[in-house]
Coordinates of C-alpha atoms in Angstrom, one line a residue:
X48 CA 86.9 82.7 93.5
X49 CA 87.9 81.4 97.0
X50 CA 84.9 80.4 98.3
X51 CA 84.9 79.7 102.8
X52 CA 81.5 77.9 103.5
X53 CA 80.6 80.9 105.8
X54 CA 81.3 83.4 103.3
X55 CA 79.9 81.5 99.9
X56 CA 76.5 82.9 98.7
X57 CA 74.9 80.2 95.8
X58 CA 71.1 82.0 96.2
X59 CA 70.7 82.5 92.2
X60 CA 68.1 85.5 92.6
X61 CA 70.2 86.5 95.4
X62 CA 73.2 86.8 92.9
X63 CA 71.4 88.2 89.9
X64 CA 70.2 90.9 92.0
X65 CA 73.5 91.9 93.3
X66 CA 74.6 92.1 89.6
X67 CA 71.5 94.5 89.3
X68 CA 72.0 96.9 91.9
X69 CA 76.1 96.8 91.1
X70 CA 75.8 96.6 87.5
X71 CA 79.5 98.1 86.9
X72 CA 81.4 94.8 85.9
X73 CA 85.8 94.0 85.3
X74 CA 85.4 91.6 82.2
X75 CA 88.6 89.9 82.0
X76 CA 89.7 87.5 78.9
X77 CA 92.5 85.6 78.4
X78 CA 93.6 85.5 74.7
X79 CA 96.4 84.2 73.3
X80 CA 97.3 86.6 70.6
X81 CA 100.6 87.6 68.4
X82 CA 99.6 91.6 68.5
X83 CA 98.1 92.2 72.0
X84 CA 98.8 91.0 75.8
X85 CA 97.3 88.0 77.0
X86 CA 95.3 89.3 79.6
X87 CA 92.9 92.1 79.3
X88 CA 90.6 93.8 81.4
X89 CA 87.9 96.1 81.0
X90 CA 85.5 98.0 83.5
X91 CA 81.9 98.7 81.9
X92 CA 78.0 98.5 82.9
X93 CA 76.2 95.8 82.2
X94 CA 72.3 94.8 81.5
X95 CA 71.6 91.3 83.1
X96 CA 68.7 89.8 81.3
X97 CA 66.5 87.1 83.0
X98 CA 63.3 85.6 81.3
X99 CA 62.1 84.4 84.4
X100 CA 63.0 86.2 87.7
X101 CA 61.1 84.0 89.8
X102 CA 63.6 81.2 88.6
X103 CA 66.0 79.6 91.1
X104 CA 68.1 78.4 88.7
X105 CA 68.6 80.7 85.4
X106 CA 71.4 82.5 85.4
X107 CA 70.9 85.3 82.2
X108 CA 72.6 86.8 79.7
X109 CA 74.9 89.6 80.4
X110 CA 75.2 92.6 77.4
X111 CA 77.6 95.3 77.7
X112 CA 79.8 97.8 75.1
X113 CA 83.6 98.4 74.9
X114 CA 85.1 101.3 72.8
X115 CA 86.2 100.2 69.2
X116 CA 89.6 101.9 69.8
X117 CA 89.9 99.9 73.4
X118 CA 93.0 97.7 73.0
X119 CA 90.8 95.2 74.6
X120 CA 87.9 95.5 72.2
X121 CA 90.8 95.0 69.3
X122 CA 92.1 91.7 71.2
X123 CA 88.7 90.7 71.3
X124 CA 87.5 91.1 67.6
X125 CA 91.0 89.7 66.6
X126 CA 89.7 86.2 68.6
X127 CA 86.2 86.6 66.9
X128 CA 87.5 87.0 63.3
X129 CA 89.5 83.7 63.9
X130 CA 86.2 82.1 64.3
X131 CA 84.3 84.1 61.4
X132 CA 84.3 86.5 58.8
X133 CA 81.8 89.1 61.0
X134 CA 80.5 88.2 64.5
X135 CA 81.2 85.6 66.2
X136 CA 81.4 83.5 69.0
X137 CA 84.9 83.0 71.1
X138 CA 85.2 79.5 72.7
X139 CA 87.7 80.7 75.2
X140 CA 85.6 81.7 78.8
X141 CA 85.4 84.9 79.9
X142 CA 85.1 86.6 83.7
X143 CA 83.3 89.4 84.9
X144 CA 84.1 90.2 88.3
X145 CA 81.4 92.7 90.6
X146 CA 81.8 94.3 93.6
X147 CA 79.6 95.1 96.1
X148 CA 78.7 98.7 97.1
X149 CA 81.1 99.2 99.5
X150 CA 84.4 97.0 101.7
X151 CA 86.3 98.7 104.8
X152 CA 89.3 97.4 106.8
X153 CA 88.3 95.5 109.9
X154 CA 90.3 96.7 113.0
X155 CA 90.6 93.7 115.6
X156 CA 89.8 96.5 118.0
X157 CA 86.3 95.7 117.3
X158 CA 86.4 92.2 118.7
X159 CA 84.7 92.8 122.3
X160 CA 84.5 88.9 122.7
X161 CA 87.7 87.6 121.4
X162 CA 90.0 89.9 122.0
X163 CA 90.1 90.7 125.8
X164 CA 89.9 86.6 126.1
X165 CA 92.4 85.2 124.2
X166 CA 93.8 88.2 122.1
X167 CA 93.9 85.8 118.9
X168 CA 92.5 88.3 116.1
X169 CA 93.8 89.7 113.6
X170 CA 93.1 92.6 110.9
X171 CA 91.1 91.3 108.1
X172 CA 88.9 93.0 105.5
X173 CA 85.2 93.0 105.0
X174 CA 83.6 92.9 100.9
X175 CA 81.1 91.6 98.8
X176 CA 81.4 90.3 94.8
X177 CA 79.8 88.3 92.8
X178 CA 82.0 86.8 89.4
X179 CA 79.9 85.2 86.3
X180 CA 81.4 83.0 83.9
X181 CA 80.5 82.1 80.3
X182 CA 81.3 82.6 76.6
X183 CA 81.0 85.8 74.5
X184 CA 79.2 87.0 71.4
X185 CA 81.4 89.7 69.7
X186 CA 78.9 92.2 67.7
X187 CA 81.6 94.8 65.8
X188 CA 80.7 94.3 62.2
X189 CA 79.1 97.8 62.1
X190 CA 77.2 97.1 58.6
X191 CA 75.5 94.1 60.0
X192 CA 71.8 94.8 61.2
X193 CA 72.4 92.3 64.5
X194 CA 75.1 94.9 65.2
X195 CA 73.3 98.1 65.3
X196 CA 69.7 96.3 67.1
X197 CA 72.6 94.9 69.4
X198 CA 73.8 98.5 70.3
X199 CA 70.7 100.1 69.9
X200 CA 68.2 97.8 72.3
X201 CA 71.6 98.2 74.5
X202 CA 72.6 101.7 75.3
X203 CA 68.8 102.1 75.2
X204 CA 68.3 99.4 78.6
X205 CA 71.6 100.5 80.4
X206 CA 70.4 104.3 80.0
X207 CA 67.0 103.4 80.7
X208 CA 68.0 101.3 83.8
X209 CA 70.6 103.8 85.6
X210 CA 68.3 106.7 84.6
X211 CA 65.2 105.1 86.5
X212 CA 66.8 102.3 89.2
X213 CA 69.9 104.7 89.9
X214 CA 69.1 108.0 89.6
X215 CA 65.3 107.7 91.0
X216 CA 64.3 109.6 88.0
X217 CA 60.8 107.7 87.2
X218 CA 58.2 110.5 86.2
X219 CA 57.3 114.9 86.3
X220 CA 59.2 117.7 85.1
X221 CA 62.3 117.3 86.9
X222 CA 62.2 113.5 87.7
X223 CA 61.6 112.8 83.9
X224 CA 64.5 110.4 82.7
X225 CA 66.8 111.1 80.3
X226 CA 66.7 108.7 77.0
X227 CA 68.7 108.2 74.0
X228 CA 65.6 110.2 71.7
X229 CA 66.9 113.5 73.8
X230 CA 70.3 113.2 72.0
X231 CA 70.2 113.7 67.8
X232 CA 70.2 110.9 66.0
X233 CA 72.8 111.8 63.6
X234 CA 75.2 111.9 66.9
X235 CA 73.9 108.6 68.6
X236 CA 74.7 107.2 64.8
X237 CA 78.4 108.3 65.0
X238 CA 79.1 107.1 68.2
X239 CA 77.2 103.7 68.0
X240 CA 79.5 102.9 64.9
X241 CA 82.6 103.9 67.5
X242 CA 81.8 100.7 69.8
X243 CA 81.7 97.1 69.9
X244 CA 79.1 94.7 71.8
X245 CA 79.8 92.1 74.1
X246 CA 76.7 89.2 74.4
X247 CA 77.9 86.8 77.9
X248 CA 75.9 83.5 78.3
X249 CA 76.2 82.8 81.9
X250 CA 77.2 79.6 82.5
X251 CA 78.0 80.0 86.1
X252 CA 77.8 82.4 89.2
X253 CA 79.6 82.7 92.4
X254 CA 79.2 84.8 95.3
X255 CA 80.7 86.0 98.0
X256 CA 80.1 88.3 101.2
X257 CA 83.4 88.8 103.5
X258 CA 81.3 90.4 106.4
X259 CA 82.4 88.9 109.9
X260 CA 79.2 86.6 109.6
X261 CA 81.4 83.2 110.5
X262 CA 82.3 85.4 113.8
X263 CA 80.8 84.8 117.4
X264 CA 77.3 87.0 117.6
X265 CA 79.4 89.1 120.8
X266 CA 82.2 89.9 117.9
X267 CA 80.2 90.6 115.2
X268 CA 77.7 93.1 117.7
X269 CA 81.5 94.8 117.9
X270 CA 81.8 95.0 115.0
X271 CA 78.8 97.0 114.0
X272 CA 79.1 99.1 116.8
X273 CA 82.4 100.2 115.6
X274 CA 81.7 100.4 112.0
X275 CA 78.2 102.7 113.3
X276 CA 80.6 104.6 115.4
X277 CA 82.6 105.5 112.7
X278 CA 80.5 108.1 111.4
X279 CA 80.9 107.6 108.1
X280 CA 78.3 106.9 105.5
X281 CA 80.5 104.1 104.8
X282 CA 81.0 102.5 107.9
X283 CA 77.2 102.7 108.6
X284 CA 76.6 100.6 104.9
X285 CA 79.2 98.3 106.4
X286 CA 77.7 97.5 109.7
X287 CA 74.3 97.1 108.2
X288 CA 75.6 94.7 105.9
X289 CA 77.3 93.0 108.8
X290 CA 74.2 92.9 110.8
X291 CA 72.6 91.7 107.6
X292 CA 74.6 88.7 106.9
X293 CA 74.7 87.6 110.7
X294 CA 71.0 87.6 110.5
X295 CA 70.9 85.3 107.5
X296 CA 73.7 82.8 109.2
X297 CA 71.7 82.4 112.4
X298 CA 68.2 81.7 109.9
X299 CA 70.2 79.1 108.0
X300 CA 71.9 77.8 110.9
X301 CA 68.2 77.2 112.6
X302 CA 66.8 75.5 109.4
X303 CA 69.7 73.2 109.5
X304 CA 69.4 72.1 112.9

């Protein structure tokens, strides 16, 4: 990840929270293989775990599922079985790339300072991600009992965690959540043994948030005026975000003064 000073965000909590409230992950792995391209990538949710969220320094495990019948998941097994006879470990890293809730062109219409001085803007465009790097546990020996505790403890948290943290649904008759025991067993069983799990150790985090915080505090009050005058749900996530970010530069600026 390309990482400007103003834009680079290396708060720990800061970035397994983002990972938390954007749980939808790319995981991307490079493996050199005889039957299937190099370079595969995959979009699926993910459970961060964290022993300790008061730690500034852990950076958790990541768990996540792929379909069996994914090409991806076959490129992946392929790389596990060269390293064992059921799961295993692959020493080759793997990415997983998130992105934040929501990224908008940037008109340089909205720079009220720059602009009428000197006219040198130009169109950019504002985001958020966070990428996590670290080696994978393959789980897709379907007899073994590590398999189906893998699968099981894990559609069981990701349900659990949208059901509750996403959809709001946390208690009564119509906020009750929905959990794996509503579904038959016999079905869960059929299409448990129809997926693979994917164990990341995080060995290292990167952030970043694009949000016109490295401009002067006149362009970036433009630029939340005209992202609030968009009238858009969108542009008003934007240019809070903006006014966010600009808020944190000016703290840390202070404190380093």
């Amino acid at each position: 990840m390309y990482l400007r000073v103003p834009h680079a965000e290396s708060h720990i909590p800061s970035l397994r929270q983002f990972i938390q409230e954007n749980p939808l992950g790319l995981v991307i792995s490079a493996l050199p293989s005889p039957n299937f391209p190099t370079i595969q990538c995959t979009h699926i949710p993910w459970v961060l775990d964290v022993k300790d969220e008061t730690s500034e320094t852990e950076l958790g495990i990541l768990r996540g599922h792929l379909a069996r019948a994914n090409p991806h998941s076959k490129a992946l097994i392929e790389a596990a079985l060269a390293q064992s006879t059921s799961n295993g470990k692959l020493t080759e890293e793997i990415t997983i790339m998130f992105n934040g809730p929501v990224h908008h062109y940037v008109t340089p219409k909205f720079y009220t300072e720059t602009k009428p001085f000197s006219g040198k803007v130009v169109p950019t465009w504002n985001y958020s991600a966070v990428q996590a790097y670290g080696t994978a546990k393959i789980l897709f020996d379907s007899k073994a009992d590590e398999t189906v505790e893998f699968l099981q403890k894990q559609i069981s948290d990701l349900s659990n965690n949208a059901e509750t943290n996403i959809m709001g649904y946390t208690g009564g008759d119509k906020q009750k959540p929905w959990v794996i025991g509503d579904a038959p067993e016999s079905y869960v069983n059929i299409l448990r043994k129809n997926i693979i799990g994917i164990e990341i150790e995080i060995t290292g985090l990167q952030g970043k948030y694009k949000m016109s915080q490295e401009l002067s505090k006149g362009d970036r009050e433009g630029v939340i005026k005209g992202f609030n005058e968009l009238g858009t749900d969108i542009g008003t996530m934007v240019a809070k975000t903006v006014e966010e970010r600009g808020v944190l530069k000016d703290q840390r600026k202070a404190v380093q003064a």
